[in-house]
XYZ file of C-alpha atoms in Angstrom:
454
model
C -7.968 -18.099 48.976
C -10.464 -15.962 47.002
C -13.065 -14.121 49.067
C -16.754 -15.285 48.864
C -18.175 -11.822 48.164
C -18.520 -10.583 44.586
C -17.998 -7.047 45.512
C -14.739 -7.854 47.268
C -13.464 -9.848 44.492
C -13.897 -7.017 41.858
C -12.681 -4.631 44.248
C -9.324 -6.451 45.067
C -8.824 -6.964 41.378
C -9.493 -3.090 40.779
C -6.862 -2.565 43.348
C -4.315 -4.782 41.728
C -5.091 -3.221 38.145
C -4.624 0.161 39.515
C -1.467 -0.409 41.388
C -0.012 -1.995 38.302
C -1.057 1.037 36.129
C 0.305 3.365 38.425
C 3.829 1.573 38.754
C 3.766 1.539 34.955
C 3.072 5.477 34.942
C 6.060 5.894 37.270
C 8.441 3.608 35.232
C 7.540 5.359 31.961
C 7.835 8.746 33.796
C 11.434 7.945 34.588
C 12.326 6.647 31.116
C 10.161 9.114 28.988
C 10.248 12.185 31.046
C 13.639 12.386 32.259
C 14.908 12.179 28.590
C 12.486 14.876 27.225
C 13.337 17.098 30.200
C 17.289 16.714 29.225
C 16.680 17.224 25.675
C 14.534 20.524 26.296
C 17.582 21.734 28.509
C 20.278 20.734 25.855
C 18.150 22.739 23.380
C 18.139 25.793 25.327
C 21.986 25.421 25.624
C 22.375 24.870 22.137
C 20.673 28.162 21.144
C 22.908 29.999 23.416
C 26.186 28.187 22.077
C 24.853 28.862 18.270
C 24.374 32.660 19.017
C 27.900 32.895 20.430
C 29.496 30.869 17.635
C 27.691 32.996 15.137
C 29.128 36.196 16.419
C 32.613 34.639 16.820
C 32.715 33.295 13.091
C 31.381 36.534 11.799
C 34.410 38.102 13.059
C 36.973 35.859 11.679
C 38.419 35.538 8.248
C 39.460 31.808 8.662
C 36.977 29.147 8.537
C 38.399 27.251 11.504
C 40.206 29.789 13.464
C 38.095 32.204 15.400
C 37.797 33.239 19.035
C 34.930 32.620 21.129
C 33.807 35.238 23.540
C 35.158 35.262 27.184
C 31.713 35.632 28.475
C 29.223 33.100 27.264
C 25.449 33.511 27.309
C 25.272 30.346 29.239
C 27.770 30.787 31.818
C 28.401 27.198 32.525
C 30.173 26.940 29.324
C 33.163 29.083 30.991
C 32.881 27.353 34.462
C 35.698 24.631 34.795
C 33.513 22.999 37.492
C 30.341 22.703 35.342
C 29.003 19.616 33.904
C 27.977 21.309 30.563
C 30.239 20.697 27.756
C 30.263 22.641 24.355
C 32.181 21.685 20.981
C 32.090 22.954 17.438
C 33.074 20.577 14.411
C 34.014 21.521 11.127
C 34.415 18.476 8.218
C 34.255 15.922 11.195
C 37.150 17.544 13.086
C 36.966 19.392 16.664
C 37.931 22.978 16.218
C 36.884 24.528 19.514
C 35.844 22.944 23.022
C 34.376 24.839 26.027
C 36.616 25.636 29.078
C 34.198 23.526 31.126
C 35.634 20.360 29.514
C 38.860 20.636 31.271
C 40.450 18.747 28.380
C 39.083 15.727 30.140
C 36.085 15.250 28.061
C 35.098 11.982 26.359
C 35.511 11.743 22.694
C 32.012 12.588 21.127
C 31.746 11.314 17.587
C 29.541 13.246 15.237
C 26.995 12.059 13.232
C 27.914 11.441 9.336
C 24.821 12.304 7.790
C 23.125 15.293 9.483
C 21.118 17.458 7.350
C 21.125 21.455 7.583
C 19.423 22.641 10.737
C 18.611 18.842 11.775
C 19.253 18.161 15.447
C 20.081 14.869 16.843
C 19.496 13.687 20.470
C 21.629 10.849 22.081
C 22.240 9.259 25.237
C 25.946 8.491 25.947
C 26.248 5.493 28.300
C 29.840 4.857 27.811
C 30.900 5.601 31.297
C 28.817 3.236 33.380
C 29.054 5.228 36.338
C 26.754 7.981 34.953
C 24.870 8.783 31.859
C 25.514 11.819 29.391
C 23.091 13.365 27.211
C 24.288 14.629 23.999
C 22.683 17.026 21.236
C 24.143 17.712 17.825
C 23.060 20.265 15.361
C 24.044 21.099 11.753
C 24.477 24.898 11.196
C 25.572 27.428 8.309
C 27.789 30.229 9.796
C 29.111 33.103 7.585
C 32.666 34.471 8.073
C 33.973 37.962 7.959
C 33.991 37.430 4.033
C 30.422 36.449 4.016
C 31.606 32.992 3.075
C 28.865 30.420 4.379
C 30.601 27.063 6.117
C 28.908 24.380 7.658
C 29.716 23.362 11.229
C 28.200 20.945 13.925
C 27.475 22.399 17.381
C 27.378 19.746 20.376
C 26.196 20.310 23.708
C 26.579 17.659 26.437
C 25.590 17.439 30.154
C 25.559 14.913 32.781
C 22.406 13.340 34.093
C 22.868 14.555 37.555
C 20.670 17.609 37.170
C 18.011 16.222 35.116
C 17.675 13.243 37.479
C 17.642 15.536 40.563
C 14.720 17.623 38.891
C 12.999 14.375 37.906
C 13.177 12.863 41.412
C 11.476 16.071 42.801
C 8.777 15.662 40.223
C 8.633 11.851 40.833
C 7.668 12.642 44.673
C 5.042 14.952 43.626
C 3.764 12.709 41.075
C 3.633 9.669 43.607
C 1.743 11.902 46.094
C -0.641 13.041 43.479
C -1.016 9.290 42.091
C -1.594 8.180 45.941
C -4.405 10.558 46.342
C -5.686 9.989 42.773
C -5.601 6.241 43.262
C -7.522 6.474 46.761
C -9.893 8.559 45.164
C -10.478 6.199 42.044
C -10.797 3.196 44.523
C -13.437 4.826 46.485
C -15.273 5.792 43.362
C -14.930 2.357 41.869
C -16.123 0.623 45.184
C -19.117 2.936 45.098
C -19.755 1.937 41.529
C -19.324 -1.698 42.228
C -22.037 -1.383 44.994
C -24.265 0.317 42.701
C -23.707 -2.161 39.651
C -24.260 -5.411 42.026
C -27.425 -3.625 43.641
C -29.759 -5.739 41.266
C -28.171 -8.958 42.497
C -28.836 -7.954 46.010
C -32.301 -7.099 45.055
C -32.939 -10.535 43.604
C -31.343 -12.063 46.781
C -34.036 -9.885 49.152
C -36.791 -11.119 46.760
C -36.030 -14.663 46.997
C -35.995 -14.396 50.617
C -39.349 -12.799 50.585
C -40.511 -15.618 48.336
C -39.053 -18.166 50.771
C -40.942 -16.294 53.707
C -44.144 -16.318 51.592
C -44.159 -12.437 51.225
C -43.874 -12.677 47.576
C -44.789 -15.291 44.872
C -42.374 -14.586 42.104
C -39.461 -12.264 41.126
C -41.190 -9.283 39.774
C -39.206 -6.518 40.523
C -37.426 -4.035 37.923
C -34.131 -5.902 37.034
C -31.567 -4.914 34.400
C -31.763 -6.724 30.979
C -28.717 -8.682 31.649
C -30.510 -10.377 34.486
C -33.944 -10.944 32.687
C -32.673 -14.342 31.507
C -32.068 -15.698 35.163
C -35.020 -13.914 36.416
C -37.198 -15.816 34.048
C -35.625 -19.221 34.619
C -35.724 -18.803 38.316
C -39.455 -17.837 38.047
C -40.049 -20.952 35.778
C -38.333 -23.026 38.482
C -40.470 -21.480 41.187
C -43.566 -21.988 39.118
C -42.576 -25.664 38.185
C -41.927 -26.424 42.176
C -45.320 -25.016 42.973
C -46.999 -26.924 40.039
C -45.251 -30.227 41.182
C -46.258 -29.411 44.959
C -49.847 -29.015 43.844
C -49.992 -32.189 41.771
C -48.542 -34.149 44.737
C -51.140 -32.752 47.018
C -53.862 -33.555 44.376
C -52.672 -37.094 43.851
C -52.491 -37.856 47.316
C -55.911 -36.415 47.886
C -57.166 -38.385 44.977
C -55.682 -41.423 46.533
C -57.201 -40.733 49.934
C -60.585 -40.278 48.562
C -60.411 -43.287 46.214
C -59.817 -45.607 49.140
C -62.429 -43.972 51.683
C -65.086 -45.758 49.861
C -63.422 -49.165 49.777
C -62.549 -48.852 53.413
C -66.025 -47.990 54.339
C -67.427 -51.198 52.638
C -64.714 -53.275 54.389
C -65.696 -51.741 57.592
C -69.302 -52.818 56.843
C -68.395 -56.251 55.681
C -66.669 -57.148 59.021
C -70.027 -57.749 60.695
C -70.179 -60.938 58.581
C -66.840 -62.247 59.424
C -66.996 -62.478 63.380
C -63.798 -64.627 63.773
C -61.688 -62.059 61.934
C -63.557 -58.870 62.960
C -60.831 -57.542 65.043
C -57.976 -58.278 62.638
C -59.763 -56.666 59.974
C -60.846 -53.531 62.007
C -57.246 -53.288 62.942
C -55.882 -53.466 59.443
C -58.556 -50.839 58.257
C -57.594 -48.624 61.157
C -54.257 -48.709 60.300
C -54.841 -47.864 56.505
C -56.845 -44.990 57.758
C -53.977 -43.664 59.863
C -51.689 -43.909 56.898
C -53.945 -42.064 54.302
C -54.278 -39.464 57.540
C -50.547 -39.370 57.705
C -49.805 -39.299 53.866
C -52.180 -36.174 53.543
C -50.553 -34.226 56.271
C -47.210 -34.972 54.793
C -48.111 -33.756 51.337
C -49.379 -30.435 52.849
C -45.791 -29.565 54.331
C -43.160 -31.526 52.570
C -42.439 -32.647 49.115
C -39.665 -34.640 47.730
C -37.311 -32.420 45.583
C -36.858 -33.088 41.632
C -34.636 -31.369 39.342
C -36.737 -29.295 36.634
C -34.846 -29.991 33.375
C -34.378 -28.088 30.198
C -36.477 -30.637 27.889
C -36.166 -30.958 24.251
C -39.632 -30.984 22.956
C -38.922 -32.488 19.864
C -37.229 -35.754 21.238
C -40.263 -36.334 23.243
C -42.820 -35.809 20.454
C -40.518 -38.044 18.138
C -40.627 -40.806 20.871
C -44.433 -40.706 21.126
C -44.736 -40.565 17.264
C -42.775 -43.819 17.024
C -44.732 -45.407 19.818
C -48.181 -44.509 18.534
C -47.308 -45.454 15.111
C -46.882 -48.992 16.383
C -50.210 -48.919 18.403
C -52.115 -47.575 15.662
C -50.654 -49.664 12.928
C -53.703 -50.993 11.622
C -55.246 -47.576 10.793
C -52.129 -46.736 8.762
C -52.082 -43.067 10.174
C -50.183 -40.379 8.261
C -48.264 -38.262 10.647
C -47.302 -34.751 9.605
C -44.577 -33.754 12.237
C -43.621 -30.104 11.451
C -41.250 -29.046 14.325
C -37.697 -27.570 14.416
C -34.674 -29.543 15.185
C -34.324 -28.292 18.824
C -36.639 -26.423 21.046
C -36.417 -26.478 24.966
C -38.536 -25.451 27.777
C -38.235 -26.045 31.308
C -40.688 -28.670 32.464
C -40.817 -32.091 34.004
C -40.352 -34.618 31.393
C -43.480 -36.544 32.835
C -45.539 -33.680 32.440
C -44.700 -33.222 28.944
C -45.034 -36.874 27.949
C -48.648 -36.498 29.908
C -49.642 -33.719 27.784
C -48.433 -34.578 24.426
C -49.083 -38.578 24.943
C -52.718 -37.895 25.711
C -53.650 -35.425 22.997
C -51.801 -37.325 20.175
C -53.253 -40.499 21.453
C -56.683 -38.994 20.982
C -56.019 -37.509 17.902
C -54.986 -41.238 16.727
C -57.925 -42.576 18.242
C -60.399 -40.211 16.558
C -58.805 -39.413 13.302
C -59.618 -41.210 9.772
C -56.103 -41.067 8.344
C -54.230 -38.127 9.267
C -52.630 -36.362 12.322
C -50.555 -33.165 12.293
C -48.299 -31.818 14.962
C -46.584 -28.522 14.516
C -44.746 -26.058 16.924
C -44.683 -22.297 16.974
C -41.894 -20.503 18.870
C -42.538 -17.189 20.542
C -39.475 -15.283 22.261
C -40.798 -14.988 25.870
C -40.281 -11.209 27.062
C -41.695 -11.623 30.516
C -43.565 -14.342 32.577
C -47.015 -13.528 31.298
C -46.113 -14.462 27.552
C -45.753 -17.998 26.164
C -42.665 -19.156 24.595
C -44.058 -22.252 22.793
C -47.172 -23.125 20.909
C -47.876 -26.675 20.305
C -50.547 -27.592 17.420
C -52.084 -30.985 17.546
C -54.800 -31.643 14.572
C -56.558 -34.538 13.086
C -58.775 -35.422 10.455
C -61.780 -37.028 12.583
C -65.138 -35.902 13.596
C -63.957 -33.260 16.053
C -65.722 -32.204 19.150
C -69.339 -31.279 18.834
C -70.194 -27.543 19.448
C -70.763 -26.609 23.029
C -68.995 -29.797 24.512
C -65.668 -28.478 24.567
C -65.711 -27.199 28.151
C -67.759 -30.101 29.257
C -64.714 -32.516 28.069
C -62.261 -30.689 30.305
C -64.274 -32.176 33.269
C -63.123 -35.488 35.052
C -64.851 -38.561 34.014
C -66.586 -37.015 30.569
C -66.268 -38.495 27.141
C -67.247 -37.357 23.893
C -68.486 -40.779 22.949
C -69.649 -42.886 25.870
C -69.283 -46.013 23.792
C -65.333 -45.758 23.641
C -63.446 -47.349 26.476
C -61.994 -45.269 28.943
C -62.409 -43.183 32.355
C -62.785 -39.912 30.672
C -59.950 -38.142 32.595
C -57.211 -37.879 29.877
C -58.063 -34.361 28.407
C -59.034 -33.325 31.859
C -55.715 -34.351 33.392
C -53.774 -32.644 30.550
C -55.911 -29.212 31.211
C -54.785 -29.627 34.821
C -51.271 -29.965 34.099
C -51.110 -27.015 31.656
C -53.025 -24.783 33.932
C -50.492 -25.664 36.782
C -47.536 -25.010 34.500
C -48.988 -21.696 33.952
C -50.052 -22.369 30.291
C -53.190 -22.620 28.497
C -55.164 -25.485 26.572
C -57.539 -24.313 23.893
C -59.320 -26.199 21.100
C -61.362 -25.826 17.924
C -61.937 -27.284 14.577
C -58.856 -27.620 12.362
C -59.048 -25.533 9.143
C -56.555 -27.928 7.519
C -57.801 -31.357 8.305
C -61.258 -30.302 9.312
C -60.989 -32.291 12.540
C -59.890 -31.477 16.101
C -57.543 -28.803 16.653
C -55.630 -28.596 20.081
C -53.390 -25.473 20.854
C -51.302 -25.976 23.697
C -49.589 -22.551 25.066
C -46.615 -23.550 27.095
C -44.625 -20.769 29.492
């Protein structure tokens, strides 16, 4: 079962990677270093054998008959108990073998095509009990008559000495690897702790928000976390908006019911027979209102803030309004991209766009234009989407823009309605952290609404 801590998960992964790496290094060392070590030793022996052979051939008249010295530069060639063998070949025939072979050596096949001064290193595994390393070299040696002849010198040694030396190196290497591995693990653990510090900061800031000490995530976070920070801030803002709207709705409900309740209480004087029953129900309604107001201040039912496609909602509203205002034959100019998303409750977006597009259809002559500008949001103070809604109607008279944002105010009192549509839209936009602005359209010469959404 995987640990819950991200730090511990990453640390364990680092341990596994380092363990695999060091194991691979040790195995590679065994296969590569031991061969390199054996080859270097044989090259040293080859130099000694070549010097001895050069002197012996230089004193002989015959190409294949010469006497090697009694004492070799590498003394192990003359030691019958040594594991170091030497051979000299001429025309693929062995013409000399070192005393160390004791006439008990394996037949060493010389290479067919070996250029002058070229060396060839081989591993001989014909004896399964142990491996031998072999080095061939092609040389030109001159006899006493100064005639050059081609010879192949061969040296061969068992793997015992090389393996012993490499085992010693392995022990040192393993000790060094252990110390280095522990040091790397400590360093990696500290690096992981430092790298995950911004996540711990976000957790602490969220706890501070939960305790009411902060309003939003406003710390210094890395670029990679800005996306999640912006989304969390948007979510927190929308939760507060929804809570505030819930409280306002309940408050509106309570105030709306207070007046008819007072009237009912006054009317009970004319209904003596049912006075107690009416009073009982009125008291009960009053208790319910009080309870709901208290409930609104402490608890709100949670809803999920979705990633809403603005284009889809605008298209649905466009289709609906086209049917409602069919008689006006309105020409809609819908200039929006295929997909643009914002974090918002779907009902809020319907309320905003629906009210303003409905007003545009109501006041326009023949044309309504809807367009969207996208602005990459760098921090929570910027707006990510700007929605334009324009019409070719009369527009709002100068000086009345701020007035119509108040509840119950209408531009034309003869038009049916309660005068709360634009004020509700303005309230929702403000609670979302956006801005509602208006003016005269430069294109259609009517009303031009600009809705800035975060």
